[in-house]
Coordinates of C-alpha atoms in Angstrom, one line a residue:
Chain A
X1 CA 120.0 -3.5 -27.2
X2 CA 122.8 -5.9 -26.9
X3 CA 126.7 -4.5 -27.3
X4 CA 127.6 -4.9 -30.6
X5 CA 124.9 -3.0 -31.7
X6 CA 125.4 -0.1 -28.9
X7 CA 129.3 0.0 -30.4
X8 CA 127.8 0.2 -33.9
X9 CA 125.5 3.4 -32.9
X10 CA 128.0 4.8 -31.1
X11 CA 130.5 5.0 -34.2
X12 CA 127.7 5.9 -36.2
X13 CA 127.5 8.7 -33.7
X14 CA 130.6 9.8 -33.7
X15 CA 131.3 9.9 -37.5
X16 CA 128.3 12.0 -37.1
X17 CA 129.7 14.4 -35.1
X18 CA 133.2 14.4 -36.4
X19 CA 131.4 15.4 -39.8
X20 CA 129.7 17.6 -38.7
X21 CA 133.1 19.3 -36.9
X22 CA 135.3 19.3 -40.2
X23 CA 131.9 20.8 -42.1
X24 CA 131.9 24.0 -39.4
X25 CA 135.5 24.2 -39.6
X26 CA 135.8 24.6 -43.1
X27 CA 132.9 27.3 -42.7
X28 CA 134.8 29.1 -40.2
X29 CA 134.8 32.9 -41.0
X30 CA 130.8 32.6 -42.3
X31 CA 128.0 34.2 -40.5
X32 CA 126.7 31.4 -38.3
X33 CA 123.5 29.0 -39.7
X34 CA 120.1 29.5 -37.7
X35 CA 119.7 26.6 -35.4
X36 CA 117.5 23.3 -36.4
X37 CA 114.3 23.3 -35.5
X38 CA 113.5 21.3 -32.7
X39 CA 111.8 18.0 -33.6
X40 CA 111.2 16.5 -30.1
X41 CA 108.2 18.2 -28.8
X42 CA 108.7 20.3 -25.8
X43 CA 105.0 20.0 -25.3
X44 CA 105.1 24.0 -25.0
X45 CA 102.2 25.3 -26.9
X46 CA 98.2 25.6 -27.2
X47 CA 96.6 22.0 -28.0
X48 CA 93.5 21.3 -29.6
X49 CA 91.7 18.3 -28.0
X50 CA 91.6 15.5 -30.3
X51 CA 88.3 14.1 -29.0
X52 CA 88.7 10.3 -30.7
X53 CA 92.1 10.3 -28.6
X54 CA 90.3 11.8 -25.3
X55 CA 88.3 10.3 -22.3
X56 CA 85.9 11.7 -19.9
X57 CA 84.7 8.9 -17.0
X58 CA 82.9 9.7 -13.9
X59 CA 82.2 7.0 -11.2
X60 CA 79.4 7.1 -8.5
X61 CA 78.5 5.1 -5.7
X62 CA 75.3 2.9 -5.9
X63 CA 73.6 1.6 -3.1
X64 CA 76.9 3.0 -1.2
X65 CA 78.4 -0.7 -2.5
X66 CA 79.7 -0.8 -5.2
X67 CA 81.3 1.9 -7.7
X68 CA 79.4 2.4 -11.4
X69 CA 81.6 4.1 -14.4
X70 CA 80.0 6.0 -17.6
X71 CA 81.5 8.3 -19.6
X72 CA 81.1 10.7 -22.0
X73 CA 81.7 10.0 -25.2
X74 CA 82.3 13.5 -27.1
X75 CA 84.2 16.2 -25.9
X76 CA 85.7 19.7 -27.1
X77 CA 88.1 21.9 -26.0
X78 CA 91.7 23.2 -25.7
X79 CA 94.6 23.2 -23.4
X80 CA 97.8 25.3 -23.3
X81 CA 100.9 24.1 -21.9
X82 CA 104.0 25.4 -20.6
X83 CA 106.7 23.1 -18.8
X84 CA 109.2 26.1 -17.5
X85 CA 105.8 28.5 -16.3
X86 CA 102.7 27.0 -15.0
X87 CA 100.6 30.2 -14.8
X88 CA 100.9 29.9 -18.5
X89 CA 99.3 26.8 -18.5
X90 CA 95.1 26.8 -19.3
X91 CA 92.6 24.2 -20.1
X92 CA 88.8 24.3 -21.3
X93 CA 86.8 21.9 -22.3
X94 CA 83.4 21.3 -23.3
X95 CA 81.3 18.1 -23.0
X96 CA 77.7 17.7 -24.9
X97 CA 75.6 15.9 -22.0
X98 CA 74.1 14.1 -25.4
X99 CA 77.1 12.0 -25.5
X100 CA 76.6 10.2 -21.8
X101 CA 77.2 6.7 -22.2
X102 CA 76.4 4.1 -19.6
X103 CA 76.2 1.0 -21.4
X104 CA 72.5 0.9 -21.2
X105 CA 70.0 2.9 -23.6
X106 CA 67.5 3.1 -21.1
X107 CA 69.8 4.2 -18.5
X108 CA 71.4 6.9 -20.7
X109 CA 67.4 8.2 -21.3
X110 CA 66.9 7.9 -17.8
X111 CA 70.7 10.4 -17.0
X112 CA 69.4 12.8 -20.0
X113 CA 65.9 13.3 -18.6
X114 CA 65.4 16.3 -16.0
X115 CA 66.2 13.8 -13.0
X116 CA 69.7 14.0 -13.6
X117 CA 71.5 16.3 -16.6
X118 CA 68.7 17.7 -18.3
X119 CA 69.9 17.6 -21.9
X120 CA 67.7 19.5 -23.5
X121 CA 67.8 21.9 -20.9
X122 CA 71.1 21.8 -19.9
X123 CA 73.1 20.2 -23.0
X124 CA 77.1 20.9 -22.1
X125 CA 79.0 20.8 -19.1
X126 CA 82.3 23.0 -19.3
X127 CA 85.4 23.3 -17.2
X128 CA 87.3 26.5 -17.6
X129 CA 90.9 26.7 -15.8
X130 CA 91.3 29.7 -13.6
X131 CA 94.8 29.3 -11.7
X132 CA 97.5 26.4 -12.2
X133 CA 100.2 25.3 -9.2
X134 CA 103.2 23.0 -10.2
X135 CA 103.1 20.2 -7.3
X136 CA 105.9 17.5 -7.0
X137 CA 106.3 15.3 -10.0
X138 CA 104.2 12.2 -9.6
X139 CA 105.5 8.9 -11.5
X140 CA 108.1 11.1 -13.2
X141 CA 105.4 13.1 -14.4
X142 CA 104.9 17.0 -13.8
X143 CA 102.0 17.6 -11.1
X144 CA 99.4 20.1 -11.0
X145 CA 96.6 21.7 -8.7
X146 CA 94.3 23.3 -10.8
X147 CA 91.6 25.8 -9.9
X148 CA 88.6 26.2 -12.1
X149 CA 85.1 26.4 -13.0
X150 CA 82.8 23.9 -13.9
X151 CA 79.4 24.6 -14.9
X152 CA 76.4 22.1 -15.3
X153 CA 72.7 22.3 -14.6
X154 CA 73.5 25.8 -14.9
X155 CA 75.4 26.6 -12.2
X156 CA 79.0 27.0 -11.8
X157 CA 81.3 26.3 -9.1
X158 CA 85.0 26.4 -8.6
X159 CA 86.5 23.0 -7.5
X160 CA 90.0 21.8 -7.7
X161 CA 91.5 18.9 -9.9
X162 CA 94.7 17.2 -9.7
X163 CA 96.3 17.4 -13.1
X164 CA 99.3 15.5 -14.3
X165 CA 100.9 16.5 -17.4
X166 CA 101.5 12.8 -19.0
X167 CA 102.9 13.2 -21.9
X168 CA 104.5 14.6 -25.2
X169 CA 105.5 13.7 -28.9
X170 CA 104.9 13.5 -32.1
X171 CA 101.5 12.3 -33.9
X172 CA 100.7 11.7 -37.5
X173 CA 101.9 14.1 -39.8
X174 CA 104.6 15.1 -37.5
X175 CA 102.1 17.1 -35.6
X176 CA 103.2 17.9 -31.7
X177 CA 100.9 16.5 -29.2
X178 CA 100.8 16.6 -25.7
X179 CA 98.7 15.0 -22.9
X180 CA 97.0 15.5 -19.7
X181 CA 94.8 13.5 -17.3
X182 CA 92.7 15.2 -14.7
X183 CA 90.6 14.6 -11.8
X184 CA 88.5 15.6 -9.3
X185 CA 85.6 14.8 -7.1
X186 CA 82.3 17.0 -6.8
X187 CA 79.3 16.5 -4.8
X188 CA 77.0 16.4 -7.6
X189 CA 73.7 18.1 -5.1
X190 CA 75.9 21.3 -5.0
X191 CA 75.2 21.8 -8.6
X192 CA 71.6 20.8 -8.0
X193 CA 71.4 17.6 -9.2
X194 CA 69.6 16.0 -6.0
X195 CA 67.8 12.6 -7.4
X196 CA 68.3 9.9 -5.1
X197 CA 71.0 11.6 -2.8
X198 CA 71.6 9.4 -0.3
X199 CA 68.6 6.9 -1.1
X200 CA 70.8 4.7 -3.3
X201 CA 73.3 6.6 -5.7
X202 CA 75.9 8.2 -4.0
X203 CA 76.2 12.5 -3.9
X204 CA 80.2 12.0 -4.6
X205 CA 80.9 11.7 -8.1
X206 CA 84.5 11.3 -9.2
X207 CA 85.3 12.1 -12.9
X208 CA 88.6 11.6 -14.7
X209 CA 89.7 13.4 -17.8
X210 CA 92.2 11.5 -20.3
X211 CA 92.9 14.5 -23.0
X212 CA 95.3 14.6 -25.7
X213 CA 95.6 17.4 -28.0
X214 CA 97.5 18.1 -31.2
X215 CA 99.0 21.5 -31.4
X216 CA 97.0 24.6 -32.8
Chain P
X1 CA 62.2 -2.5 -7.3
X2 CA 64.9 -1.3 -5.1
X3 CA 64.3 -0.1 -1.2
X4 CA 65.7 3.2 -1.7
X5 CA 63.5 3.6 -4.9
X6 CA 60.3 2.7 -2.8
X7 CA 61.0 5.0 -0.5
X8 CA 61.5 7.9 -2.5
X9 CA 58.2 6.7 -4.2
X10 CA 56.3 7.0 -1.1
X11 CA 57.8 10.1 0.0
X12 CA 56.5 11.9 -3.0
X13 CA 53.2 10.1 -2.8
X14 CA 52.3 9.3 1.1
X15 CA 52.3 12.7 2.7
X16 CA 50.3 14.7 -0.1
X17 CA 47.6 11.7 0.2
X18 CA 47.8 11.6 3.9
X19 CA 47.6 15.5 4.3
X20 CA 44.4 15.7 1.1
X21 CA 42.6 12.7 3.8
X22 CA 43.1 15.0 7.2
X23 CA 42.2 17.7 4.9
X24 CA 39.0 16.6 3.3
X25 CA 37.5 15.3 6.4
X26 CA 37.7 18.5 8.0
X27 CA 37.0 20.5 5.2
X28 CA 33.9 18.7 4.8
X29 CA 32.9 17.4 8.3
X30 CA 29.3 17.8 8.7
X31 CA 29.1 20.9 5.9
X32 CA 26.0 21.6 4.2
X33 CA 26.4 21.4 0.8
X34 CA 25.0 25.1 0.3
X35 CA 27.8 26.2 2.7
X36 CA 30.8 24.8 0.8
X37 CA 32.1 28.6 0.2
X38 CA 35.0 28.1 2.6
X39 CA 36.0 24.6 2.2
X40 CA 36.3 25.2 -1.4
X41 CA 38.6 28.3 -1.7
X42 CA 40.7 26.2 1.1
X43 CA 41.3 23.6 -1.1
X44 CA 43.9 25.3 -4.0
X45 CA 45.4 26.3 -0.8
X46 CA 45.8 23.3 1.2
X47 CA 47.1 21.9 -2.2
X48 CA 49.6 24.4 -3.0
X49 CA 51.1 24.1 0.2
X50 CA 51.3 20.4 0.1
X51 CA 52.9 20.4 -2.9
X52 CA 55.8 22.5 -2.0
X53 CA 55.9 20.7 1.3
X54 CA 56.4 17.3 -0.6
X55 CA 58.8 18.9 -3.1
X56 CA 60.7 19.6 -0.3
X57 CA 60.9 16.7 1.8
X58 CA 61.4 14.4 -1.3
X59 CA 63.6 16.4 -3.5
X60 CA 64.9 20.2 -2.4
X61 CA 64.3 22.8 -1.0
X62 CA 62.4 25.0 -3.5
X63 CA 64.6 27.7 -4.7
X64 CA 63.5 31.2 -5.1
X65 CA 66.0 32.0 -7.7
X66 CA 65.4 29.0 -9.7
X67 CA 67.7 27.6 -12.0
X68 CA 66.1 25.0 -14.0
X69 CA 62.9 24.1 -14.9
X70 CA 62.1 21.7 -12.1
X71 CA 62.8 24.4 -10.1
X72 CA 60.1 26.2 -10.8
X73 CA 57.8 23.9 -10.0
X74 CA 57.2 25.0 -6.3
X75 CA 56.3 28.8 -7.3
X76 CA 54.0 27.3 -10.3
X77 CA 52.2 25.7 -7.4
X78 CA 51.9 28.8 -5.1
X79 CA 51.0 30.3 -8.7
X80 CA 48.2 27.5 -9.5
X81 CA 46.9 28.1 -5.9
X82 CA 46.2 31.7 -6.2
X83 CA 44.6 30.8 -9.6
X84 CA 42.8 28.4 -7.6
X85 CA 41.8 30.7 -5.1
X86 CA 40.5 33.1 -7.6
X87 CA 38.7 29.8 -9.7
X88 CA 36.7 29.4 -6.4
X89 CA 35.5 32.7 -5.8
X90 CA 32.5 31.9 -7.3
X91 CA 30.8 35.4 -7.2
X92 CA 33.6 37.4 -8.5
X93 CA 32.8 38.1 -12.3
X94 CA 33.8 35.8 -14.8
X95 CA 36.7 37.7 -16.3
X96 CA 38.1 38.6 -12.7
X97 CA 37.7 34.3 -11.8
X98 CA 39.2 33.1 -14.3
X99 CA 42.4 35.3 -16.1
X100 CA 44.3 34.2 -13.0
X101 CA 44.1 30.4 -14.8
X102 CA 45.1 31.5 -17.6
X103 CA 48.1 33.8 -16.5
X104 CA 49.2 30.8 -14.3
X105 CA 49.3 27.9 -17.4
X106 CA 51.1 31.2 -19.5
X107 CA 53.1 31.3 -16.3
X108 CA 54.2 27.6 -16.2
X109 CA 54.5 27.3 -19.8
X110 CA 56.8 30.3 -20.0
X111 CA 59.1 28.8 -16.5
X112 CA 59.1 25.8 -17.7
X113 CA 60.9 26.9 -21.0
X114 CA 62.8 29.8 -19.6
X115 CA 66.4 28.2 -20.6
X116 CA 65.3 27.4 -23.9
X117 CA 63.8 31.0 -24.5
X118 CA 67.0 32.3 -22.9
X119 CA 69.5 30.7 -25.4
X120 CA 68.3 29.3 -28.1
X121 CA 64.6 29.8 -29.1
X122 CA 63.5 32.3 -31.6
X123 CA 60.6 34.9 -30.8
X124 CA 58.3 32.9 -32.9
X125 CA 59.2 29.9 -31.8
X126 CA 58.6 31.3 -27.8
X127 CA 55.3 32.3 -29.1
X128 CA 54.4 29.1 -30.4
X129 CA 54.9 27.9 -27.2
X130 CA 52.9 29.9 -25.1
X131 CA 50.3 29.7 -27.4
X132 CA 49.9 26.3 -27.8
X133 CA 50.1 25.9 -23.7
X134 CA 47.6 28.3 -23.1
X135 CA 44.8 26.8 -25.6
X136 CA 45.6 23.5 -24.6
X137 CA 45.3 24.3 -21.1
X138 CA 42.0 26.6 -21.9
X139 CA 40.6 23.4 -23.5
X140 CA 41.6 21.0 -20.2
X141 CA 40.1 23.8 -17.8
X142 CA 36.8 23.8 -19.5
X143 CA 36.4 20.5 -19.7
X144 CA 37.2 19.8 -15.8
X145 CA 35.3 22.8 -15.2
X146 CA 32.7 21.0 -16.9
X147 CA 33.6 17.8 -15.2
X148 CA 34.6 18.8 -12.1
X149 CA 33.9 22.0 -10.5
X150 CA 29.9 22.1 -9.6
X151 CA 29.8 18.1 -9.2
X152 CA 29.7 16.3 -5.6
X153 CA 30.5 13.1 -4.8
X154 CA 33.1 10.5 -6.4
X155 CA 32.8 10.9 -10.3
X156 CA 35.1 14.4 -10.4
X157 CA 37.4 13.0 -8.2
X158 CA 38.0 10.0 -9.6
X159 CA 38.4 12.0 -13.2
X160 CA 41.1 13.8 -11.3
X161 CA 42.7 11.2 -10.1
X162 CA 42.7 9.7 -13.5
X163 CA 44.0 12.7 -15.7
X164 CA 46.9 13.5 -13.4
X165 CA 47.7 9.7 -12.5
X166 CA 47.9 9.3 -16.2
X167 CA 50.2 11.9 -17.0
X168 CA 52.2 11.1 -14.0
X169 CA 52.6 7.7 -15.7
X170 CA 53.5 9.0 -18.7
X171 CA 56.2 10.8 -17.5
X172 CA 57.8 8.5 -15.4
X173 CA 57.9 5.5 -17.9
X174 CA 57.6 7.2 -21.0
X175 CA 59.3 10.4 -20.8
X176 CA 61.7 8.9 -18.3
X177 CA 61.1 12.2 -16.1
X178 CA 60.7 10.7 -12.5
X179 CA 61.1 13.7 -10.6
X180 CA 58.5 15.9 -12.8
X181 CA 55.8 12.9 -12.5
X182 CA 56.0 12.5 -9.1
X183 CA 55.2 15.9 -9.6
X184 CA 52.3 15.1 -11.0
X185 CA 51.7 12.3 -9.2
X186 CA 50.7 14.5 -6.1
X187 CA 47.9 15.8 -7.7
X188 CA 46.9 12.3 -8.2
X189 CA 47.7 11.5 -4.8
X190 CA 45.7 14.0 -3.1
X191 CA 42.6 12.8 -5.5
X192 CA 43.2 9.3 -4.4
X193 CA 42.7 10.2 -0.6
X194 CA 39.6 12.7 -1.5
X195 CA 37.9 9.2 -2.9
X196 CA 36.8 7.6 0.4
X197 CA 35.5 11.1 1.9
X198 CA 33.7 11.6 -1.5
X199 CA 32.2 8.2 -0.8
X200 CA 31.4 8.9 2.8
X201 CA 30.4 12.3 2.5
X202 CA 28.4 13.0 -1.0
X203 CA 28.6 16.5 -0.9
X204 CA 32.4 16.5 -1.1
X205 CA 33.5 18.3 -3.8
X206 CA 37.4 19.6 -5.2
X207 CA 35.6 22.2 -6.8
X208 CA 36.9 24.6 -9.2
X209 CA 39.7 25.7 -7.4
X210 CA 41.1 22.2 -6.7
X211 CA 40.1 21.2 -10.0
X212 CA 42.4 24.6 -11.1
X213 CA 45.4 23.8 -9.1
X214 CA 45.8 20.0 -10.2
X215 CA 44.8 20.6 -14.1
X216 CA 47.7 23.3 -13.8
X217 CA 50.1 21.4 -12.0
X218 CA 49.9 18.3 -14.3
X219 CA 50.0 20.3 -17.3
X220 CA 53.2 22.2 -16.0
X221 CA 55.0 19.3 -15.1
X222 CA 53.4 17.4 -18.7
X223 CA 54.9 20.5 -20.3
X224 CA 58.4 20.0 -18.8
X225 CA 58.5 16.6 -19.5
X226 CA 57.4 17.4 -23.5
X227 CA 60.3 19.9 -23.9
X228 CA 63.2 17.9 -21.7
X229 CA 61.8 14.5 -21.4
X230 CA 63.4 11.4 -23.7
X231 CA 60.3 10.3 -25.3
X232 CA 60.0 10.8 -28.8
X233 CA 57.6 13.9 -30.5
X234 CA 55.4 10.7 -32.0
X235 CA 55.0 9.2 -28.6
X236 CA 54.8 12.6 -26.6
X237 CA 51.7 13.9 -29.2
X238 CA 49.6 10.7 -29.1
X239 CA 49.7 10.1 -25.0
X240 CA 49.0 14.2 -25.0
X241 CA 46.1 13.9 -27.4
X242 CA 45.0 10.8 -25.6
X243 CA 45.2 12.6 -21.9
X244 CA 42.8 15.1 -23.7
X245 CA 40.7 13.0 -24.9
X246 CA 40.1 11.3 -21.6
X247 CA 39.1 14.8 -19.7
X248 CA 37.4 16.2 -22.6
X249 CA 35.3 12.8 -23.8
X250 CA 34.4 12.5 -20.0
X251 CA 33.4 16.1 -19.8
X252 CA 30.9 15.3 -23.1
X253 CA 29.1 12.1 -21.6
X254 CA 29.1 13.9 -18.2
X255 CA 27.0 16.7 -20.0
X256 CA 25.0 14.6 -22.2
X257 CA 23.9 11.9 -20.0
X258 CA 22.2 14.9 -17.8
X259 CA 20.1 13.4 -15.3
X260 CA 19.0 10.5 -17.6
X261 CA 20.7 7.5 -15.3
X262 CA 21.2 6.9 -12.0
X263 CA 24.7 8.7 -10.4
X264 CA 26.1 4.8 -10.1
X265 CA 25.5 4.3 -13.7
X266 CA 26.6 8.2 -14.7
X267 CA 30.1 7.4 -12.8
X268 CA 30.2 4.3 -14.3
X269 CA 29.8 5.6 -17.6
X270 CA 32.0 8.5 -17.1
X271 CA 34.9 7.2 -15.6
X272 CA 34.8 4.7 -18.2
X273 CA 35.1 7.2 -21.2
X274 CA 37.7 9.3 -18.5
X275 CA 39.8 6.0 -18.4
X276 CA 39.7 4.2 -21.9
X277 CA 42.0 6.4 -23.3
X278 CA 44.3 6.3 -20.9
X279 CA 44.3 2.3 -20.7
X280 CA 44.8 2.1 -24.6
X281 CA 48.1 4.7 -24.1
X282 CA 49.0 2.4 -21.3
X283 CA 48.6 -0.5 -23.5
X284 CA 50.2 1.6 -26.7
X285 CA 53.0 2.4 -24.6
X286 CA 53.6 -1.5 -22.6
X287 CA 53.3 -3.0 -26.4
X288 CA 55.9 -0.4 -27.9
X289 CA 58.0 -1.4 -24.9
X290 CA 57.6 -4.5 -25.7
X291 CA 58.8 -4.3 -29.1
X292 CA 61.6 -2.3 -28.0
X293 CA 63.0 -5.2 -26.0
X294 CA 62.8 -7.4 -28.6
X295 CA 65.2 -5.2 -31.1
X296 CA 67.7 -5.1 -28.4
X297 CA 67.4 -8.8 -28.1
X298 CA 66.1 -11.5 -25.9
X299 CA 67.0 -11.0 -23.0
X300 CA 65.1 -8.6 -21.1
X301 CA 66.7 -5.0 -20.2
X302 CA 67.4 -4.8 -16.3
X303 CA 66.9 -1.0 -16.4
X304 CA 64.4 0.5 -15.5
X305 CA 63.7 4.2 -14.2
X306 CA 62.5 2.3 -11.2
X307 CA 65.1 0.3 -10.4
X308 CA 67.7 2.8 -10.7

């Protein structure tokens, strides 16, 4: 923004403000108006997940060489948010094991089948937030340790994601939204899911959560 | 293929066929035919324990609060031995021999779907289930009983071997289901190394309760890979139907060729019948493959469950 036009909203400003004085002067003596809602979101609130808007990707090791990404291409859930008390905050999401996308058809039949997920057997994997712990701001952004429970194969087991609260503002139709991006690391054998542990895919699997939600 | 695939290949597939070879030359080192009563109830035992040895160098060890189905699959193989055991005791009466089949296919059919039933199967649709396991496994047990149990020599063997290498194939390329055909596979494995010491030694013979214990096994893990494999119902029913055919068309020239040929001819014959179902599935499934690759374009897909 060059000068001129930083003096120009600056007058507008104050022209603004002066009005604004001589309108509660002359209302002096009248009980006083209920404050205007805030329009800039606070991000203070419970979200729903906007799944078009959301990410999950996981990454594994192959042949302990190089690093493969898929993702999940569906997910459900809701998060809750609140910037001046963390133990407020909650998330729980839901991801249909269906929705596994690794760029290959056969592949994705292959990760459905009983060798990894177990679909049909096993067809959502969930993570439900138990306990939240404000950490130093990273990038500007508010920090979190999160404890909570994810559950896959049918088993659950607590693990620990960094969380960073990324965002806040206003979507379409003025609706607040707010955003978060999570991860963690799991050793996928812990939860059962064995095939090929250390004969060519890796047992670490790091999975990263992009999740914006609109409020309820 | 990749090294790490070939390895856990062999590991489900060496030790069970090395183990079955040590085993059936003992088991039938210099026995009389007439004096196969030990040997025979040996075998469902031998085999159960190899089993859940291989399961659990190659995969886990077995669980005995099992989660999913594949977990099951160790205790369904302790549970197909005992069947076996019972199969063998060929004195007890028939009711007493042969309910402990039955109970262990109701057994694997019900472990196999115990999520499902769990969360989201109706009563009926539980029932179904059961059902259609246990007459479909009643119909594979007669016909290997037919096939298999009172026969010497390589002919039941090598039906064995076929039916179980078939469905292990099935499940690995068409159900996507490695784990739960190697599974299978075993069963097949363990055929595969009684084949030379049926050929050197006649009177060898898997006998009932063998022939119990690997018709149970395969049709436990065949069952798993029906309900959570990726194949589609078309492609699941005809490969099933055809792995029927194969043990119950080879069980009907076994019986009706009789004594009328010489054994080289009879095996001949029988195998034949045992395998030509099983080669036109192969060839069903390698042309629908086929076609497949061609929808998704020219170039040839570089996946494949064995390459990882």
């Amino acid at each position: 923004m060059n000068r001129s036009k930083l003096v120009g909203v600056g007058a507008v400003a104050m022209v603004v403000t002066l009005g604004s004085a001589s309108v509660a002067l002359s209302r002096a003596g009248a009980p006083a108006p209920a404050p205007a809602p805030v329009t800039v979101a606070t991000a203070d609130g419970a979200f729903k997940v906007d799944s078009v808007h959301s990410s999950v990707v996981f990454r594994v090791k192959h042949q302990d060489v190089a690093y493969f990404y898929g993702r999940f291409n569906k997910l459900e859930g809701s998060f809750n948010v609140d910037a001046a008390d963390a133990s407020k905050n909650s998330v729980d999401i839901t991801i249909p094991v269906d929705s596994i996308d690794s760029a290959n058809a056969n592949r994705d039949k292959h990760l459905k089948s009983q060798d990894f997920f177990s679909a049909t057997e096993f067809p959502t994997i969930t993570f439900k937030s138990k306990g939240w712990k404000a950490t130093a701001k990273v990038d500007g952004e508010q920090a979190y340790d999160v404890v909570g429970d994810l559950t896959f194969l049918g088993k659950t087991k607590e693990v620990v994601a960094q969380v960073r609260h990324t965002g806040s503002g206003t979507g379409r139709g003025g609706v607040e939204i707010a955003g978060l991006e999570a991860k963690f690391t799991i050793k996928r054998s812990d939860f059962g899911m064995n095939f090929m542990v250390g004969k060519g895919l890796g047992d670490e699997v790091t999975v990263m959560v992009g999740l914006e939600g609109g409020k309820q | 293929m990749d090294p790490a695939m070939v390895k856990n290949l062999a590991l489900g597939a060496v030790p069970p066929g090395v183990l079955a070879l040590l085993f059936f030359l003992l088991a039938w080192r210099r026995r009389p035919a007439e004096r196969a009563g030990p040997a025979l109830v040996a075998t469902p035992i031998f085999m159960a324990l190899a089993v859940v040895f291989t399961y659990a160098i190659t995969f886990q060890t077995p669980r005995l609060a099992p989660l999913a189905a594949f977990d099951w699959l160790p205790i369904i193989a302790i549970a197909a031995g005992v069947a076996g055991v019972f199969a063998a005791l060929e004195r007890l009466p028939l009711v007493v021999r042969w309910t402990p089949a039955v109970l262990a296919l109701l057994f694997a059919a019900w472990a196999g779907a115990k999520n499902a039933i769990a969360t989201s199967w109706t009563p009926s649709q539980t029932g179904a289930h059961l059902l259609e396991a246990v007459v479909f496994g009643i119909v594979l047990l007669g016909a290997g009983h037919s096939l298999v149990s009172r026969r010497a020599g390589v002919m039941p063997v090598a039906s064995l071997m076929l039916f179980a290498g078939a469905a292990c194939q099935l499940l690995v390329l068409g159900f996507f289901s490695m784990k739960v055909g190697q599974v299978a596979g075993m069963g097949a494995s363990m055929a595969i190394a009684a084949l030379p010491v049926a050929r050197w030694r006649p009177a060898t013979r898997v006998g009932p309760g063998g022939m119990v214990f690997i018709v149970v096994m395969t049709l436990a893990a065949l069952g798993q890979g029906r309900l959570y494999g990726q194949a589609t119902p078309e492609f699941a029913r005809i490969y099933t139907a055809l792995l029927t055919l194969s043990l119950v068309g080879g069980a009907l020239v076994a019986a009706g060729l009789g004594e009328r040929c010489s054994a080289r001819i009879r095996t001949t014959l029988v195998l034949g019948v045992v395998a030509l179902p099983l080669v036109a599935g192969l060839g069903i499934a390698g042309k629908k493959w086929q076609d497949e690759q061609r929808q998704q374009g020219s170039e040839p897909d570089p996946y494949a469950v064995t390459t990882e």
